[in-house]
Amino acid sequence: MSVRGCVSVLCLVLTLPLLAAAQARPFPGPDLQQIYQRLLPQIEKIPAFDHHAHPGYADDPDVDAMAAPPNASEALRTRDDNPELAAAAKALFGYPYNDLSPEHAKWLLNKKNELKRQLAGTAYFDSILDKINIESSVANRAMMPDYLDAKRFPWVFFADAFMWPFNNERETARNPDEGVYIPLQEKMLHRWMQQENVSKLPASFADYLKFISQTLEENSKRGGIAMKFEVAYFRPTTFSDPTRAQAEELYGRYVSSGTPTENEYRTFQDFMFRYLVQEGGRLHLPVHIHTAVGIGDYFNLSSSNIMNLESVLRDPRYASTTFVMIHAGYPLEREAIWLAAMKNVYLDTSFGELAQYPSAFEETLKMFLETFPDKITFGTDCFPYNQVLGAEESYWLGAQSSRMALAAALAEMISEGEISEARALELAHAYLHDTAVKLYGGRVH
Ligand SMILES: [Zn+2]
């Protein structure tokens, strides 16, 4: 054996214990609970940026651009008899009961009304964020109300309505859910027209595109930081690639009369979607897309599969558009995370932490953290379900669940020898705050 060979062998022998220590194990060690207990309070201290939420009062029609369909089925945890909601009311308002029976719920309603009187203007919702340690929360809403502080609630507006400018009778009649949704899209389009002083849809397609771009620019000036699509509720998310001439011909034919066939309408919408995505790049307005199961029993999972969007996300023409996959494709997260391989694609984990209990959400988060930890962002998807179960309680449940699941996922990664504790805290800051904030070039904090 040469001297050199000896040295190599020696080297190997000396470094073996180190290598063994760095080798990840398939099971956590007995230190798992201790690490979790150590991490959780540190994670609770990180001021969060909530990347997807619908803050507002239950009687405010502008909380969303659509509404819940009648009699929709709810998964176990999102039903209003979830006992965790009493825990939320206790933590936020000192609620003295363990259930939300109508009689007890009156106490909560009175307490909230009293606080709203004390904390006038924007102070009430600011105080809710303070209690949950959320620094800022996206307000994905039809319009912004004067009771939300624009500095802490940056606006994400809806862009779907531009895709439904024609006669929508067939679209509306498809099923009872569309009967609720499509008329609200028509209403939204009319509100954008009012905002831009457009009394009727332009006769020429060029002018229609100009009206859309103007609306986007105006919304950006009014504080809008991104545009959101919930198109999966209204049609399949498979987008073909028609030419402008095709869309122009259809616009000219149907803008003032007649009803396009389903195929014609889809072709027109496919062009419009791609136009809006491109404008998102030009105007530095990231594009948020709902990618998950949706409310309503007619929501079609297979036609809204997140992977349908792959042809758009991996298209180099849209490299300057930032995409945020809202709800991370749930329940198809395992595929979804690989879309974040694209430099301009991010996943928002909101709703996953409400639809699942922390023990299940923790597994999702761990898988994300082990794949593209710098491409995932925290969100609650809070929503004012009713007067008792408000945005306040869903903010709390979403934030608490996410922080617990995050601490658990990172504790496992540490205990299994994947990362150090210092690295785990860096990843926690990135997920809860830094990664999302960086997408908006200084417009949010
Ligand atoms: Zn949402």
CSV table of C-alpha atoms in Angstrom, one decimal, residues 36-405:
chain,number,residue,atom,x,y,z
A,36,TYR,CA,-40.4,20.4,20.2
A,37,GLN,CA,-40.9,22.1,23.5
A,38,ARG,CA,-37.8,24.2,23.0
A,39,LEU,CA,-38.7,25.3,19.5
A,40,LEU,CA,-42.4,26.1,19.9
A,41,PRO,CA,-42.0,29.2,22.1
A,42,GLN,CA,-39.3,30.5,19.8
A,43,ILE,CA,-41.6,30.0,16.8
A,44,GLU,CA,-44.5,31.7,18.6
A,45,LYS,CA,-42.3,34.8,19.0
A,46,ILE,CA,-41.7,35.2,15.2
A,47,PRO,CA,-43.9,37.9,13.9
A,48,ALA,CA,-45.7,36.3,11.0
A,49,PHE,CA,-46.8,37.5,7.5
A,50,ASP,CA,-50.1,35.8,6.7
A,51,HIS,CA,-50.0,35.3,2.9
A,52,HIS,CA,-53.6,34.4,2.4
A,53,ALA,CA,-56.6,35.5,4.4
A,54,HIS,CA,-60.1,37.0,4.1
A,55,PRO,CA,-60.4,39.4,7.1
A,56,GLY,CA,-63.6,41.2,7.8
A,57,TYR,CA,-67.0,41.1,9.5
A,58,ALA,CA,-69.5,38.4,8.7
A,59,ASP,CA,-72.0,41.0,7.4
A,60,ASP,CA,-69.5,42.6,5.0
A,61,PRO,CA,-70.4,41.4,1.4
A,62,ASP,CA,-66.9,42.4,0.1
A,63,VAL,CA,-64.9,39.8,2.1
A,64,ASP,CA,-64.8,37.6,-1.0
A,65,ALA,CA,-65.7,38.0,-4.7
A,66,MET,CA,-67.9,34.9,-4.3
A,67,ALA,CA,-70.1,33.4,-1.6
A,68,ALA,CA,-70.5,30.0,0.0
A,69,PRO,CA,-73.1,27.8,-1.9
A,70,PRO,CA,-76.1,26.5,0.1
A,71,ASN,CA,-75.9,23.3,2.1
A,72,ALA,CA,-72.2,22.7,1.2
A,73,SER,CA,-70.6,19.7,3.1
A,74,GLU,CA,-67.9,20.6,5.5
A,75,ALA,CA,-64.9,18.4,6.6
A,76,LEU,CA,-64.9,17.6,10.3
A,77,ARG,CA,-62.6,20.3,11.5
A,78,THR,CA,-64.1,23.1,9.6
A,79,ARG,CA,-67.6,22.5,11.0
A,80,ASP,CA,-68.9,25.1,13.4
A,81,ASP,CA,-69.2,22.6,16.3
A,82,ASN,CA,-65.4,22.1,16.4
A,83,PRO,CA,-64.6,22.4,20.1
A,84,GLU,CA,-61.3,24.1,19.2
A,85,LEU,CA,-63.3,27.2,18.3
A,86,ALA,CA,-64.2,27.7,22.0
A,87,ALA,CA,-60.5,27.5,22.8
A,88,ALA,CA,-59.9,30.2,20.2
A,89,ALA,CA,-62.6,32.4,21.8
A,90,LYS,CA,-61.0,31.8,25.2
A,91,ALA,CA,-57.5,32.8,24.0
A,92,LEU,CA,-58.7,35.9,22.1
A,93,PHE,CA,-61.6,37.2,24.3
A,94,GLY,CA,-61.4,35.4,27.7
A,95,TYR,CA,-64.5,33.4,26.7
A,96,PRO,CA,-65.6,31.6,29.9
A,97,TYR,CA,-67.4,28.5,28.4
A,98,ASN,CA,-66.2,25.3,26.8
A,99,ASP,CA,-68.8,25.1,24.1
A,100,LEU,CA,-70.4,27.5,21.6
A,101,SER,CA,-74.1,26.7,22.4
A,102,PRO,CA,-76.4,29.5,21.2
A,103,GLU,CA,-76.9,30.7,24.7
A,104,HIS,CA,-73.2,30.9,25.5
A,105,ALA,CA,-72.3,32.3,22.1
A,106,LYS,CA,-74.4,35.4,23.1
A,107,TRP,CA,-71.6,36.2,25.6
A,108,LEU,CA,-69.0,36.1,22.8
A,109,LEU,CA,-71.1,38.3,20.5
A,110,ASN,CA,-71.6,40.9,23.2
A,111,LYS,CA,-67.9,40.8,24.1
A,112,LYS,CA,-66.9,41.4,20.4
A,113,ASN,CA,-69.4,44.2,20.0
A,114,GLU,CA,-68.0,45.9,23.2
A,115,LEU,CA,-64.4,45.6,21.9
A,116,LYS,CA,-65.4,47.0,18.5
A,117,ARG,CA,-66.9,50.0,20.2
A,118,GLN,CA,-63.8,50.5,22.3
A,119,LEU,CA,-61.4,49.9,19.5
A,120,ALA,CA,-62.9,52.2,16.8
A,121,GLY,CA,-61.7,52.5,13.2
A,122,THR,CA,-58.9,50.1,12.3
A,123,ALA,CA,-57.9,49.4,15.9
A,124,TYR,CA,-60.1,46.3,16.4
A,125,PHE,CA,-58.6,44.2,13.7
A,126,ASP,CA,-55.1,45.5,14.4
A,127,SER,CA,-55.6,44.2,18.0
A,128,ILE,CA,-56.5,40.8,16.7
A,129,LEU,CA,-53.3,40.6,14.7
A,130,ASP,CA,-51.3,41.7,17.8
A,131,LYS,CA,-52.9,39.0,19.9
A,132,ILE,CA,-51.8,36.3,17.4
A,133,ASN,CA,-48.4,37.9,16.6
A,134,ILE,CA,-49.2,38.4,12.9
A,135,GLU,CA,-47.4,41.5,11.8
A,136,SER,CA,-49.3,41.8,8.5
A,137,SER,CA,-52.0,39.8,6.8
A,138,VAL,CA,-53.0,39.8,3.2
A,139,ALA,CA,-56.6,40.8,2.7
A,140,ASN,CA,-57.9,38.8,-0.3
A,141,ARG,CA,-61.1,40.7,-0.7
A,142,ALA,CA,-63.4,42.1,-3.4
A,143,MET,CA,-62.8,45.6,-2.1
A,144,MET,CA,-61.1,47.0,1.0
A,145,PRO,CA,-63.2,48.4,3.8
A,146,ASP,CA,-62.2,51.5,6.0
A,147,TYR,CA,-62.1,49.3,9.1
A,148,LEU,CA,-58.9,47.5,8.0
A,149,ASP,CA,-55.5,49.3,8.4
A,150,ALA,CA,-53.9,49.3,4.9
A,151,LYS,CA,-50.4,49.2,6.4
A,152,ARG,CA,-51.1,45.8,8.1
A,153,PHE,CA,-53.7,44.4,5.6
A,154,PRO,CA,-52.3,44.6,2.1
A,155,TRP,CA,-55.0,44.0,-0.5
A,156,VAL,CA,-55.0,41.1,-3.0
A,157,PHE,CA,-57.8,41.7,-5.5
A,158,PHE,CA,-59.7,39.3,-7.7
A,159,ALA,CA,-59.0,39.1,-11.5
A,160,ASP,CA,-61.4,36.3,-12.6
A,161,ALA,CA,-64.3,38.5,-13.6
A,162,PHE,CA,-62.5,39.7,-16.8
A,163,MET,CA,-62.9,36.2,-18.1
A,164,TRP,CA,-66.8,36.3,-18.0
A,165,PRO,CA,-67.9,39.3,-20.1
A,166,PHE,CA,-70.4,37.4,-22.3
A,167,ASN,CA,-73.9,36.0,-21.8
A,168,ASN,CA,-73.5,33.7,-18.8
A,169,GLU,CA,-76.9,31.9,-18.7
A,170,ARG,CA,-75.5,28.5,-19.5
A,171,GLU,CA,-72.6,29.0,-17.1
A,172,THR,CA,-74.9,30.0,-14.3
A,173,ALA,CA,-77.3,27.1,-14.9
A,174,ARG,CA,-74.6,24.4,-14.8
A,175,ASN,CA,-75.3,23.5,-11.1
A,176,PRO,CA,-76.6,25.3,-8.0
A,177,ASP,CA,-73.0,26.4,-7.0
A,178,GLU,CA,-72.4,28.2,-10.3
A,179,GLY,CA,-75.9,29.7,-9.8
A,180,VAL,CA,-74.3,31.5,-6.8
A,181,TYR,CA,-70.8,32.2,-8.2
A,182,ILE,CA,-71.3,33.4,-11.8
A,183,PRO,CA,-73.7,36.3,-11.0
A,184,LEU,CA,-71.1,37.5,-8.4
A,185,GLN,CA,-68.5,37.5,-11.2
A,186,GLU,CA,-70.7,39.6,-13.3
A,187,LYS,CA,-71.2,42.0,-10.4
A,188,MET,CA,-67.4,42.2,-9.9
A,189,LEU,CA,-66.8,43.0,-13.6
A,190,HIS,CA,-69.4,45.8,-13.3
A,191,ARG,CA,-67.6,47.2,-10.3
A,192,TRP,CA,-64.3,47.3,-12.2
A,193,MET,CA,-66.2,49.1,-15.0
A,194,GLN,CA,-67.6,51.6,-12.5
A,195,GLN,CA,-64.2,52.1,-11.0
A,196,GLU,CA,-62.7,52.9,-14.5
A,197,ASN,CA,-65.8,55.0,-15.6
A,198,VAL,CA,-66.6,52.5,-18.4
A,199,SER,CA,-70.4,52.5,-18.8
A,200,LYS,CA,-70.5,49.6,-21.2
A,201,LEU,CA,-68.0,46.9,-22.4
A,202,PRO,CA,-65.9,48.4,-25.2
A,203,ALA,CA,-66.8,47.4,-28.8
A,204,SER,CA,-63.2,46.6,-29.7
A,205,PHE,CA,-61.1,43.9,-28.2
A,206,ALA,CA,-58.0,46.2,-28.0
A,207,ASP,CA,-60.1,48.6,-25.8
A,208,TYR,CA,-61.3,45.7,-23.6
A,209,LEU,CA,-57.6,44.7,-23.0
A,210,LYS,CA,-56.8,48.3,-22.3
A,211,PHE,CA,-59.6,48.6,-19.8
A,212,ILE,CA,-58.3,45.5,-18.0
A,213,SER,CA,-54.7,46.8,-17.9
A,214,GLN,CA,-56.0,50.1,-16.6
A,215,THR,CA,-58.0,48.4,-13.8
A,216,LEU,CA,-54.9,46.4,-12.8
A,217,GLU,CA,-52.8,49.5,-12.7
A,218,GLU,CA,-55.4,51.4,-10.7
A,219,ASN,CA,-55.7,48.5,-8.2
A,220,SER,CA,-52.0,48.5,-7.8
A,221,LYS,CA,-52.1,52.3,-7.1
A,222,ARG,CA,-54.9,51.7,-4.5
A,223,GLY,CA,-52.6,49.3,-2.6
A,224,GLY,CA,-53.2,46.0,-4.4
A,225,ILE,CA,-50.1,43.9,-4.1
A,226,ALA,CA,-51.2,40.9,-6.2
A,227,MET,CA,-54.1,39.5,-8.3
A,228,LYS,CA,-56.0,36.4,-7.3
A,229,PHE,CA,-57.7,33.8,-9.4
A,230,GLU,CA,-60.4,31.5,-8.0
A,231,VAL,CA,-61.1,30.2,-11.5
A,232,ALA,CA,-61.1,26.6,-10.4
A,233,TYR,CA,-64.5,27.2,-8.9
A,234,PHE,CA,-65.9,28.2,-12.2
A,235,ARG,CA,-64.3,26.1,-14.9
A,236,PRO,CA,-61.4,23.5,-15.5
A,237,THR,CA,-57.9,24.9,-14.9
A,238,THR,CA,-56.6,23.4,-18.2
A,239,PHE,CA,-55.6,26.4,-20.3
A,240,SER,CA,-55.0,26.0,-24.1
A,241,ASP,CA,-52.9,28.6,-25.9
A,242,PRO,CA,-55.2,30.4,-28.4
A,243,THR,CA,-53.9,33.3,-30.6
A,244,ARG,CA,-55.0,36.9,-30.0
A,245,ALA,CA,-56.8,36.8,-33.3
A,246,GLN,CA,-59.0,33.9,-32.1
A,247,ALA,CA,-59.9,35.7,-28.9
A,248,GLU,CA,-60.5,39.0,-30.8
A,249,GLU,CA,-62.9,37.3,-33.2
A,250,LEU,CA,-64.9,35.7,-30.3
A,251,TYR,CA,-65.0,39.0,-28.4
A,252,GLY,CA,-66.3,40.8,-31.5
A,253,ARG,CA,-69.0,38.1,-32.1
A,254,TYR,CA,-70.3,37.9,-28.5
A,255,VAL,CA,-69.6,41.1,-26.6
A,256,SER,CA,-73.0,42.6,-27.2
A,257,SER,CA,-75.3,39.6,-28.2
A,258,GLY,CA,-75.5,35.8,-28.6
A,259,THR,CA,-74.1,33.1,-26.4
A,260,PRO,CA,-70.7,31.4,-27.1
A,261,THR,CA,-70.6,27.6,-27.1
A,262,GLU,CA,-68.8,26.2,-24.2
A,263,ASN,CA,-65.7,25.5,-26.3
A,264,GLU,CA,-65.7,29.1,-27.7
A,265,TYR,CA,-66.1,30.6,-24.2
A,266,ARG,CA,-63.2,28.4,-22.9
A,267,THR,CA,-61.0,29.4,-25.8
A,268,PHE,CA,-61.7,33.1,-25.1
A,269,GLN,CA,-61.0,32.6,-21.4
A,270,ASP,CA,-57.8,30.7,-22.0
A,271,PHE,CA,-56.4,33.7,-23.9
A,272,MET,CA,-57.6,36.1,-21.2
A,273,PHE,CA,-56.0,34.1,-18.4
A,274,ARG,CA,-52.7,34.1,-20.2
A,275,TYR,CA,-53.0,37.9,-20.9
A,276,LEU,CA,-53.6,38.6,-17.2
A,277,VAL,CA,-50.7,36.3,-16.2
A,278,GLN,CA,-48.4,38.3,-18.5
A,279,GLU,CA,-49.7,41.6,-17.2
A,280,GLY,CA,-48.9,40.3,-13.7
A,281,GLY,CA,-45.2,40.1,-14.8
A,282,ARG,CA,-45.2,43.5,-16.5
A,283,LEU,CA,-46.8,45.3,-13.6
A,284,HIS,CA,-45.0,43.4,-10.8
A,285,LEU,CA,-48.3,42.0,-9.5
A,286,PRO,CA,-47.7,38.4,-8.4
A,287,VAL,CA,-50.5,36.0,-9.5
A,288,HIS,CA,-52.2,34.0,-6.8
A,289,ILE,CA,-54.2,31.0,-7.9
A,290,HIS,CA,-56.6,28.9,-5.8
A,291,THR,CA,-55.2,25.3,-6.1
A,292,ALA,CA,-57.0,22.9,-3.8
A,293,VAL,CA,-60.4,21.4,-3.1
A,294,GLY,CA,-63.0,24.1,-2.8
A,295,ILE,CA,-66.2,24.6,-0.9
A,296,GLY,CA,-69.5,23.5,-2.5
A,297,ASP,CA,-70.4,19.9,-3.4
A,298,TYR,CA,-70.0,20.5,-7.1
A,299,PHE,CA,-66.4,21.6,-6.9
A,300,ASN,CA,-64.6,19.3,-9.4
A,301,LEU,CA,-61.4,18.0,-8.0
A,302,SER,CA,-60.0,16.3,-11.1
A,303,SER,CA,-60.7,19.3,-13.5
A,304,SER,CA,-59.0,21.6,-11.0
A,305,ASN,CA,-55.9,19.4,-10.3
A,306,ILE,CA,-53.0,21.7,-9.6
A,307,MET,CA,-50.9,19.8,-12.2
A,308,ASN,CA,-53.2,21.2,-14.9
A,309,LEU,CA,-51.3,24.5,-14.4
A,310,GLU,CA,-47.9,23.0,-15.1
A,311,SER,CA,-48.0,24.0,-18.8
A,312,VAL,CA,-48.5,27.7,-17.7
A,313,LEU,CA,-46.1,27.6,-14.8
A,314,ARG,CA,-43.2,26.1,-16.8
A,315,ASP,CA,-43.7,28.3,-19.8
A,316,PRO,CA,-40.7,30.6,-20.2
A,317,ARG,CA,-42.9,33.4,-21.6
A,318,TYR,CA,-44.1,33.9,-18.0
A,319,ALA,CA,-40.7,33.8,-16.3
A,320,SER,CA,-41.1,37.3,-15.1
A,321,THR,CA,-44.5,36.6,-13.4
A,322,THR,CA,-44.4,35.4,-9.8
A,323,PHE,CA,-46.9,32.7,-9.1
A,324,VAL,CA,-48.3,31.8,-5.6
A,325,MET,CA,-50.2,28.5,-5.5
A,326,ILE,CA,-52.8,29.2,-2.9
A,327,HIS,CA,-53.5,26.2,-0.6
A,328,ALA,CA,-50.5,24.3,-2.2
A,329,GLY,CA,-52.7,22.0,-4.3
A,330,TYR,CA,-54.2,20.3,-1.3
A,331,PRO,CA,-54.7,17.3,-1.2
A,332,LEU,CA,-52.1,16.9,-4.0
A,333,GLU,CA,-49.3,18.5,-2.1
A,334,ARG,CA,-46.7,15.8,-3.0
A,335,GLU,CA,-46.9,16.7,-6.7
A,336,ALA,CA,-47.4,20.4,-6.0
A,337,ILE,CA,-44.1,21.0,-4.2
A,338,TRP,CA,-42.2,20.0,-7.4
A,339,LEU,CA,-43.8,22.9,-9.3
A,340,ALA,CA,-41.9,25.1,-6.8
A,341,ALA,CA,-38.7,24.0,-8.6
A,342,MET,CA,-39.5,26.9,-11.0
A,343,LYS,CA,-37.7,30.0,-9.6
A,344,ASN,CA,-40.9,32.1,-9.9
A,345,VAL,CA,-43.3,29.6,-8.3
A,346,TYR,CA,-44.2,29.6,-4.6
A,347,LEU,CA,-46.7,27.6,-2.5
A,348,ASP,CA,-49.0,29.1,0.2
A,349,THR,CA,-50.0,26.5,2.8
A,350,SER,CA,-53.2,28.2,4.0
A,351,PHE,CA,-56.3,26.1,4.4
A,352,GLY,CA,-54.2,22.9,4.8
A,353,GLU,CA,-53.7,23.8,8.4
A,354,LEU,CA,-57.5,24.2,8.9
A,355,ALA,CA,-58.7,21.3,6.8
A,356,GLN,CA,-56.3,18.9,8.6
A,357,TYR,CA,-55.4,18.5,12.2
A,358,PRO,CA,-51.9,19.5,13.2
A,359,SER,CA,-50.7,15.8,13.3
A,360,ALA,CA,-51.5,15.5,9.5
A,361,PHE,CA,-50.5,19.1,8.5
A,362,GLU,CA,-47.1,18.5,10.2
A,363,GLU,CA,-46.4,15.7,7.8
A,364,THR,CA,-47.2,18.0,4.8
A,365,LEU,CA,-45.0,20.8,6.1
A,366,LYS,CA,-42.1,18.4,6.8
A,367,MET,CA,-42.3,17.1,3.2
A,368,PHE,CA,-42.3,20.7,1.9
A,369,LEU,CA,-39.4,21.7,4.2
A,370,GLU,CA,-37.4,18.8,3.0
A,371,THR,CA,-37.9,19.6,-0.6
A,372,PHE,CA,-38.0,23.4,-1.3
A,373,PRO,CA,-38.0,25.1,2.1
A,374,ASP,CA,-37.3,28.5,0.6
A,375,LYS,CA,-40.5,28.3,-1.6
A,376,ILE,CA,-43.3,27.8,1.0
A,377,THR,CA,-45.2,30.6,2.8
A,378,PHE,CA,-47.6,30.7,5.8
A,379,GLY,CA,-51.2,31.6,5.5
A,380,THR,CA,-54.4,31.1,7.5
A,381,ASP,CA,-57.2,31.5,5.0
A,382,CYS,CA,-59.2,33.0,7.8
A,383,PHE,CA,-62.8,33.9,6.9
A,384,PRO,CA,-65.8,35.3,8.8
A,385,TYR,CA,-68.1,32.2,8.7
A,386,ASN,CA,-70.7,33.8,10.9
A,387,GLN,CA,-71.2,36.3,13.7
A,388,VAL,CA,-69.9,33.9,16.3
A,389,LEU,CA,-67.3,32.0,14.3
A,390,GLY,CA,-65.5,35.1,12.9
A,391,ALA,CA,-62.3,35.8,11.0
A,392,GLU,CA,-60.8,36.4,14.5
A,393,GLU,CA,-61.3,32.7,15.6
A,394,SER,CA,-60.1,31.3,12.2
A,395,TYR,CA,-57.0,33.6,12.3
A,396,TRP,CA,-56.2,32.1,15.7
A,397,LEU,CA,-56.8,28.5,14.8
A,398,GLY,CA,-54.8,28.9,11.5
A,399,ALA,CA,-51.9,30.6,13.2
A,400,GLN,CA,-51.8,28.2,16.2
A,401,SER,CA,-52.1,25.1,14.1
A,402,SER,CA,-49.3,26.3,11.7
A,403,ARG,CA,-46.9,27.2,14.4
A,404,MET,CA,-47.4,23.8,16.2
A,405,ALA,CA,-47.1,21.8,13.0
